[in-house]
Coordinates of C-alpha atoms and ligand atoms in Angstrom, one line a residue:
M1 CA 10.8 49.7 10.8
A2 CA 7.3 50.0 12.1
F3 CA 6.8 46.5 10.7
F4 CA 9.6 45.1 12.9
T5 CA 8.3 46.7 16.1
L6 CA 4.9 45.2 15.4
K7 CA 6.4 41.8 14.8
L8 CA 8.4 42.0 18.0
S9 CA 5.4 42.5 20.2
I10 CA 3.7 39.6 18.5
F11 CA 6.6 37.3 19.0
F12 CA 6.9 38.0 22.7
L13 CA 3.4 36.6 22.9
V14 CA 4.1 33.7 20.6
L15 CA 7.5 32.4 21.8
P16 CA 6.5 30.7 25.1
V17 CA 3.8 28.8 23.3
V18 CA 6.2 27.7 20.6
Q19 CA 9.2 26.4 22.6
G20 CA 9.7 22.9 23.9
K21 CA 7.0 21.1 21.9
A22 CA 7.6 18.0 19.8
S23 CA 8.7 18.9 16.3
C24 CA 5.5 18.2 14.6
D25 CA 3.1 20.5 16.4
Y26 CA 6.0 23.0 16.9
D27 CA 6.3 23.2 13.2
A28 CA 2.6 23.7 12.6
T29 CA 2.7 26.6 15.2
A30 CA 5.7 28.2 13.6
E31 CA 4.1 28.0 10.2
K32 CA 0.9 29.5 11.4
Y33 CA 2.6 32.5 12.9
L34 CA 4.8 33.0 9.9
L35 CA 1.7 33.1 7.7
E36 CA 0.1 35.6 10.0
D37 CA 3.2 37.8 10.1
L38 CA 3.8 37.7 6.3
N39 CA 0.2 38.8 5.9
L40 CA 0.6 41.6 8.4
Y41 CA 3.6 42.6 6.3
R42 CA 1.5 42.5 3.1
M43 CA -1.2 44.6 4.8
S44 CA 1.5 47.2 5.8
L45 CA 2.2 47.4 2.1
N46 CA -1.5 47.7 1.1
L47 CA -1.3 44.4 -0.6
P48 CA -3.9 41.7 -0.4
N49 CA -3.2 38.8 2.0
F50 CA -1.7 35.6 0.6
T51 CA -4.3 32.9 0.1
E52 CA -3.2 29.4 1.1
N53 CA -2.3 27.2 -1.8
N54 CA -2.5 23.5 -0.9
N55 CA -0.3 22.3 -3.7
A56 CA 2.4 24.8 -2.9
A57 CA 2.2 23.8 0.8
C58 CA 2.6 20.1 -0.2
L59 CA 5.7 21.0 -2.2
A60 CA 7.1 23.3 0.6
N61 CA 6.7 20.4 3.1
N62 CA 8.4 17.9 0.7
I63 CA 11.3 20.3 0.2
A64 CA 11.7 21.0 3.9
S65 CA 12.0 17.3 4.6
Q66 CA 14.4 16.8 1.7
L67 CA 16.6 19.6 3.3
K68 CA 16.3 18.6 6.9
N69 CA 19.8 17.0 7.1
E70 CA 21.6 20.0 5.5
T71 CA 23.4 22.5 7.7
C72 CA 22.1 26.0 7.8
K73 CA 25.2 27.4 6.1
N74 CA 24.0 27.8 2.6
A75 CA 20.2 28.1 2.9
F76 CA 20.1 30.7 0.0
H77 CA 21.6 28.1 -2.3
Y78 CA 18.4 26.1 -2.2
S79 CA 16.0 28.9 -3.3
S80 CA 14.6 29.2 -6.7
T81 CA 13.4 32.2 -8.6
I82 CA 11.3 32.6 -11.8
G83 CA 12.2 30.0 -14.4
T84 CA 14.7 28.1 -12.3
K85 CA 14.4 24.9 -10.3
P86 CA 15.7 24.6 -6.7
N87 CA 19.0 22.7 -6.1
V88 CA 17.2 20.0 -4.3
T89 CA 17.6 16.2 -4.9
E90 CA 14.8 14.7 -6.8
Y91 CA 12.9 17.9 -7.2
D92 CA 10.8 16.4 -10.1
K93 CA 9.7 13.6 -7.9
L94 CA 8.8 16.0 -5.1
M95 CA 6.6 17.9 -7.6
D96 CA 5.0 14.7 -8.8
G97 CA 4.2 13.7 -5.2
C98 CA 2.1 16.8 -4.9
D99 CA 0.4 16.4 -8.3
I100 CA 2.0 19.6 -9.6
K101 CA 2.8 20.0 -13.3
E102 CA 6.0 21.7 -14.0
N103 CA 4.5 24.2 -16.5
H104 CA 2.4 25.6 -13.6
T105 CA 5.5 26.4 -11.5
V106 CA 7.5 28.7 -13.9
Q107 CA 6.5 32.0 -12.3
G108 CA 6.6 30.7 -8.7
V109 CA 9.4 31.2 -6.2
I110 CA 10.8 28.9 -3.5
L111 CA 12.3 30.5 -0.5
P112 CA 13.9 28.3 2.2
V113 CA 15.5 29.6 5.4
C114 CA 17.4 27.6 8.0
V115 CA 17.3 28.8 11.6
P116 CA 18.2 26.8 14.6
R117 CA 14.9 25.6 16.3
L118 CA 13.0 27.8 13.8
D119 CA 13.3 30.8 16.2
P120 CA 10.3 32.8 14.9
F121 CA 12.0 36.2 15.1
L122 CA 15.0 35.0 13.1
V123 CA 12.8 33.2 10.6
L124 CA 10.9 36.4 10.0
S125 CA 14.2 38.5 9.8
N126 CA 15.5 36.2 7.1
Y127 CA 12.3 36.5 5.1
T128 CA 12.5 40.3 5.3
T129 CA 16.0 40.5 3.9
P130 CA 15.9 42.3 0.6
Q131 CA 16.8 39.1 -1.3
Y132 CA 13.5 37.5 -0.2
A133 CA 11.3 40.6 0.7
K134 CA 11.3 41.6 -3.0
Y135 CA 9.0 38.6 -3.7
L136 CA 6.8 39.2 -0.7
K137 CA 6.3 42.8 -1.9
N138 CA 5.4 41.8 -5.4
S139 CA 1.7 41.9 -6.1
N140 CA 2.0 39.2 -8.7
Y141 CA 2.3 36.7 -5.9
T142 CA -1.1 36.0 -4.5
G143 CA -0.8 32.5 -3.0
I144 CA 1.5 30.8 -0.4
G145 CA 2.4 27.4 0.8
I146 CA 4.5 26.9 4.0
G147 CA 6.3 23.8 5.1
S148 CA 8.9 23.1 7.8
E149 CA 11.0 20.3 9.2
D150 CA 13.7 20.6 11.9
N151 CA 15.6 23.8 11.3
W152 CA 14.2 24.4 7.8
M153 CA 11.3 26.6 6.9
V154 CA 10.2 26.7 3.2
V155 CA 7.9 29.3 1.7
V156 CA 6.5 28.7 -1.8
L157 CA 4.9 31.8 -3.4
S158 CA 2.4 31.2 -6.3
T159 CA 0.7 33.5 -8.8
N160 CA -3.0 33.2 -9.8
T161 CA -2.1 32.5 -13.4
S162 CA -1.7 29.1 -15.0
T163 CA 2.1 29.6 -15.2
G164 CA 2.5 29.9 -11.5
N165 CA -0.4 28.5 -9.6
F166 CA 1.2 25.1 -8.9
S167 CA -1.8 23.3 -10.2
G168 CA -1.7 19.8 -11.6
A169 CA -4.0 18.0 -14.0
A170 CA -7.3 16.6 -12.8
S171 CA -5.6 15.3 -9.7
L172 CA -5.5 18.7 -8.1
I173 CA -9.2 18.4 -7.6
A174 CA -8.5 15.1 -5.8
N175 CA -6.2 17.1 -3.4
V176 CA -8.8 19.8 -2.7
H177 CA -11.4 17.1 -2.1
M178 CA -9.1 15.3 0.3
A179 CA -8.8 18.4 2.6
T180 CA -12.6 18.8 2.4
A181 CA -13.2 15.1 3.0
E182 CA -11.0 15.2 6.1
K183 CA -12.8 18.3 7.4
Y184 CA -16.3 16.7 7.0
L185 CA -15.2 13.4 8.5
L186 CA -14.0 15.3 11.6
E187 CA -17.3 17.1 11.8
D188 CA -19.3 14.0 11.4
L189 CA -17.3 12.0 14.0
N190 CA -17.8 14.8 16.4
L191 CA -21.6 14.9 15.8
Y192 CA -21.5 11.2 16.4
R193 CA -19.7 11.8 19.7
M194 CA -22.2 14.4 20.7
S195 CA -25.1 12.0 20.0
L196 CA -23.4 9.7 22.6
N197 CA -23.0 12.5 25.1
L198 CA -19.2 12.3 24.7
S199 CA -16.9 15.3 24.4
N200 CA -15.7 16.3 20.9
F201 CA -12.3 15.1 19.7
T202 CA -9.7 17.8 19.8
E203 CA -7.2 18.0 17.0
N204 CA -3.7 16.6 17.7
N205 CA -1.1 17.7 15.3
N206 CA 1.3 14.9 16.0
A207 CA -1.4 12.4 15.4
A208 CA -2.4 14.2 12.2
C209 CA 1.2 14.0 10.9
L210 CA 1.4 10.3 11.5
A211 CA -2.1 9.8 9.9
N212 CA -0.8 11.5 6.8
N213 CA 2.3 9.4 6.6
I214 CA 0.4 6.2 7.1
A215 CA -2.0 7.2 4.4
S216 CA 0.8 7.8 1.9
Q217 CA 2.4 4.5 2.9
L218 CA -0.9 2.8 2.1
K219 CA -1.9 4.6 -1.1
N220 CA -0.7 1.8 -3.4
E221 CA -2.7 -0.9 -1.5
T222 CA -6.1 -2.0 -2.8
C223 CA -9.1 -1.2 -0.7
K224 CA -9.8 -4.9 0.0
N225 CA -8.2 -5.4 3.4
A226 CA -8.3 -1.9 5.0
F227 CA -9.2 -3.3 8.4
H228 CA -5.9 -5.3 8.4
F229 CA -3.9 -2.1 8.6
S230 CA -5.6 -0.8 11.7
S231 CA -4.0 -0.9 15.2
T232 CA -5.6 -0.9 18.6
P233 CA -4.1 -0.1 22.0
G234 CA -0.8 -1.9 22.5
T235 CA -0.4 -3.0 18.9
K236 CA 1.3 -1.5 15.9
P237 CA -0.3 -1.1 12.5
N238 CA 0.8 -3.5 9.8
V239 CA 2.5 -0.8 7.8
I240 CA 6.0 -0.9 6.3
E241 CA 8.6 1.1 8.2
Y242 CA 6.1 2.1 10.9
D243 CA 8.9 2.9 13.3
K244 CA 10.5 5.2 10.9
L245 CA 7.2 7.0 10.4
L246 CA 7.0 7.5 14.2
D247 CA 10.6 8.7 14.5
G248 CA 10.1 11.3 11.8
Y249 CA 7.7 13.1 14.1
D250 CA 9.2 12.8 17.5
I251 CA 6.4 10.6 18.8
K252 CA 7.3 8.0 21.4
Ligands
NAG1 C1 -4.9 39.5 6.6 O1 -4.1 38.8 7.5 C2 -4.0 39.4 8.8 C3 -3.0 38.5 9.6 O2 -3.4 37.2 9.7 C4 -5.4 39.4 9.5 O3 -5.2 40.1 10.7 C5 -6.3 40.2 8.6 O4 -7.6 40.2 9.1 C6 -6.3 39.6 7.2 N1 -7.1 40.4 6.3 C7 -8.1 39.9 5.5 C8 -8.8 40.9 4.6 O5 -8.4 38.8 5.5
NAG2 C1 18.5 12.3 7.2 O1 19.3 11.6 8.1 C2 18.6 10.5 8.7 C3 19.6 9.9 9.7 O2 20.9 9.8 9.3 C4 18.3 9.5 7.5 O3 17.6 8.4 8.1 C5 17.4 10.2 6.5 O4 17.1 9.3 5.4 C6 18.0 11.4 6.0 N1 17.0 12.2 5.2 C7 17.4 12.7 4.0 C8 16.2 13.4 3.3 O5 18.5 12.7 3.5
NAG3 C1 23.7 22.4 -5.0 O1 23.8 21.9 -3.6 C2 25.0 21.1 -3.4 C3 25.0 20.7 -2.0 O2 23.9 19.9 -1.7 C4 26.3 22.0 -3.7 O3 27.4 21.3 -3.5 C5 26.2 22.6 -5.1 O4 27.3 23.5 -5.3 C6 24.9 23.3 -5.3 N1 24.8 23.7 -6.7 C7 24.4 24.9 -7.1 C8 24.3 25.2 -8.6 O5 24.1 25.8 -6.3
NAG4 C1 4.8 23.0 -21.1 O1 5.3 24.1 -21.7 C2 6.1 23.9 -22.8 C3 6.7 25.2 -23.3 O2 5.7 26.2 -23.3 C4 5.3 23.1 -23.9 O3 6.1 22.8 -25.0 C5 4.7 21.8 -23.3 O4 3.9 21.2 -24.2 C6 4.0 22.1 -22.0 N1 3.6 20.8 -21.4 C7 2.4 20.5 -20.9 C8 2.3 19.2 -20.3 O5 1.5 21.3 -21.0
NAG5 C1 18.9 33.0 8.4 O1 19.3 33.2 9.8 C2 20.2 32.3 10.3 C3 20.4 32.7 11.8 O2 20.2 34.0 12.0 C4 21.5 32.3 9.5 O3 22.4 31.4 10.0 C5 21.1 32.0 8.0 O4 22.3 32.1 7.2 C6 20.1 33.0 7.5 N1 19.8 32.8 6.1 C7 18.9 32.0 5.6 C8 18.7 32.0 4.1 O5 18.3 31.2 6.2
NAG6 C1 3.9 40.8 -12.9 O1 3.6 39.9 -14.0 C2 3.5 40.5 -15.2 C3 3.1 39.5 -16.3 O2 3.9 38.3 -16.1 C4 4.9 41.2 -15.6 O3 4.8 41.9 -16.8 C5 5.2 42.2 -14.5 O4 6.5 42.8 -14.7 C6 5.2 41.5 -13.1 N1 5.3 42.5 -12.0 C7 6.3 42.5 -11.1 C8 6.3 43.6 -10.1 O5 7.1 41.6 -11.1
NAG7 C1 -4.8 37.9 -9.7 O1 -4.2 38.7 -8.8 C2 -4.1 40.1 -9.2 C3 -3.3 40.8 -8.3 O2 -3.7 40.7 -6.9 C4 -5.6 40.6 -9.3 O3 -5.6 41.9 -9.7 C5 -6.4 39.7 -10.3 O4 -7.7 40.1 -10.3 C6 -6.3 38.3 -9.9 N1 -6.9 37.4 -11.0 C7 -7.6 36.4 -10.7 C8 -8.1 35.6 -11.9 O5 -7.9 36.0 -9.6
NAG8 C1 -4.5 27.4 -12.2 O1 -4.7 27.9 -13.5 C2 -5.4 27.0 -14.3 C3 -5.6 27.6 -15.7 O2 -5.9 28.9 -15.5 C4 -6.8 26.7 -13.7 O3 -7.5 25.7 -14.5 C5 -6.6 26.1 -12.3 O4 -7.9 25.9 -11.6 C6 -5.7 27.0 -11.4 N1 -5.5 26.4 -10.2 C7 -5.4 27.0 -9.0 C8 -5.0 26.2 -7.8 O5 -5.6 28.2 -8.9
NAG9 C1 -18.6 19.5 18.6 O1 -18.5 19.3 17.2 C2 -19.7 19.6 16.4 C3 -19.5 19.2 15.0 O2 -18.4 19.8 14.4 C4 -20.0 21.1 16.6 O3 -21.3 21.3 15.9 C5 -20.2 21.4 18.1 O4 -20.4 22.8 18.3 C6 -18.9 20.9 18.9 N1 -19.2 21.1 20.3 C7 -18.3 21.7 21.1 C8 -18.6 21.8 22.5 O5 -17.2 22.2 20.6
NAG10 C1 -27.5 12.4 26.7 O1 -27.8 13.2 27.8 C2 -29.1 13.7 27.8 C3 -29.3 14.8 28.9 O2 -28.5 14.4 30.0 C4 -30.1 12.5 28.0 O3 -31.4 12.9 27.9 C5 -29.8 11.5 26.8 O4 -30.6 10.4 27.0 C6 -28.4 11.1 26.8 N1 -28.1 10.3 25.6 C7 -27.4 9.2 25.6 C8 -27.2 8.5 24.3 O5 -26.8 8.8 26.7
NAG11 C1 3.5 3.6 -5.0 O1 3.7 3.4 -6.4 C2 4.5 4.4 -7.1 C3 4.4 4.1 -8.6 O2 4.5 2.7 -8.8 C4 5.9 4.3 -6.5 O3 6.7 5.3 -7.2 C5 5.8 4.6 -5.0 O4 7.1 4.5 -4.5 C6 4.9 3.7 -4.3 N1 4.7 4.1 -3.0 C7 4.8 3.3 -1.9 C8 4.6 3.9 -0.6 O5 5.0 2.1 -2.0

């Protein structure tokens, strides 16, 4: 009960920030606060915080976008517990897309909830129902990945053992490097801006989502003509289904 009082006071602060934004940065905010709240919940149980697991987050995002056209009626039907796969179309492909090997997922759990506009209080209430809370309370789960799309929030909990850490083969390392590569590029570009007496770039979540989509649309292309795919003010990039990529993120 103390947990819920604590949450409520946090959400009164969070809600005004969250409402009325485009879906992409709205989602990122909702995910961020859910992570914080789930960790406060873990603290209240004297359990260590969840650590973020990039592979699990990739899978959570893929599942959320697979679910986005489903109604909220049967959200529990799409969960999966130890040793089972979620009832999601093309689940194996979704795992592949995140470089996850199935043997590393057996102990993991996938917990989707569906709440209109991802109202943070209702999302958290759903995660603290006994059906899901029993996994949050289990010290075997040490890692977390969170993804969302439209009304769907997906939490993937991972263990720190090889049967549940959602790792892949060598390609996992590529993923980790990628996040690191992005981080250093941002830092370097900002140092470049500073050297020109220009203000730092601030991060734009909508733009980041679009950048990720374009990168995955381009991944099969050779490096030869990278400049061909750029776009400047008033032009669109030469990328297949560019308009769909935009629509997916409520960008005009
Ligand atoms: C655990 O997470 C909570 C919520 O984000 C944070 O306040 C706390 O500092 C974290 N504890 C540790 C040890 O990182
Ligand atoms: C969801 O519906 C939209 C519009 O009908 C469609 O373009 C999209 O492919 C659907 N997505 C999935 C994952 O079914
Ligand atoms: C899987 O989901 C579909 C709807 O997408 C539903 O009709 C079917 O009953 C579900 N199967 C199981 C085993 O839950
Ligand atoms: C996955 O686990 C099964 C059963 O333990 C084993 O037979 C199989 O070889 C494993 N696959 C890989 C790719 O490690
Ligand atoms: C979550 O909450 C919403 C609204 O309160 C409800 O419609 C839905 O059935 C609940 N369950 C899940 C698993 O999302
Ligand atoms: C944690 O994992 C171990 C080894 O798989 C298992 O024996 C134990 O029952 C699990 N603990 C809980 C609380 O699920
Ligand atoms: C895995 O997590 C358990 C429970 O939090 C912890 O006791 C153990 O030291 C961890 N093992 C590794 C290899 O991180
Ligand atoms: C998962 O476990 C395997 C085997 O213990 C290890 O090689 C790999 O680094 C782990 N991956 C993560 C993300 O913890
Ligand atoms: C701008 O970015 C650089 C590189 O990340 C950082 O060192 C610097 O503190 C930033 N300046 C401001 C005003 O945030
Ligand atoms: C940046 O501003 C500093 C202080 O105003 C000045 O000395 C320096 O020449 C400027 N550098 C550039 C590249 O404009
Ligand atoms: C890239 O190639 C893989 C394997 O051939 C294929 O499954 C995937 O759909 C391709 N992706 C794009 C964006 O063309």
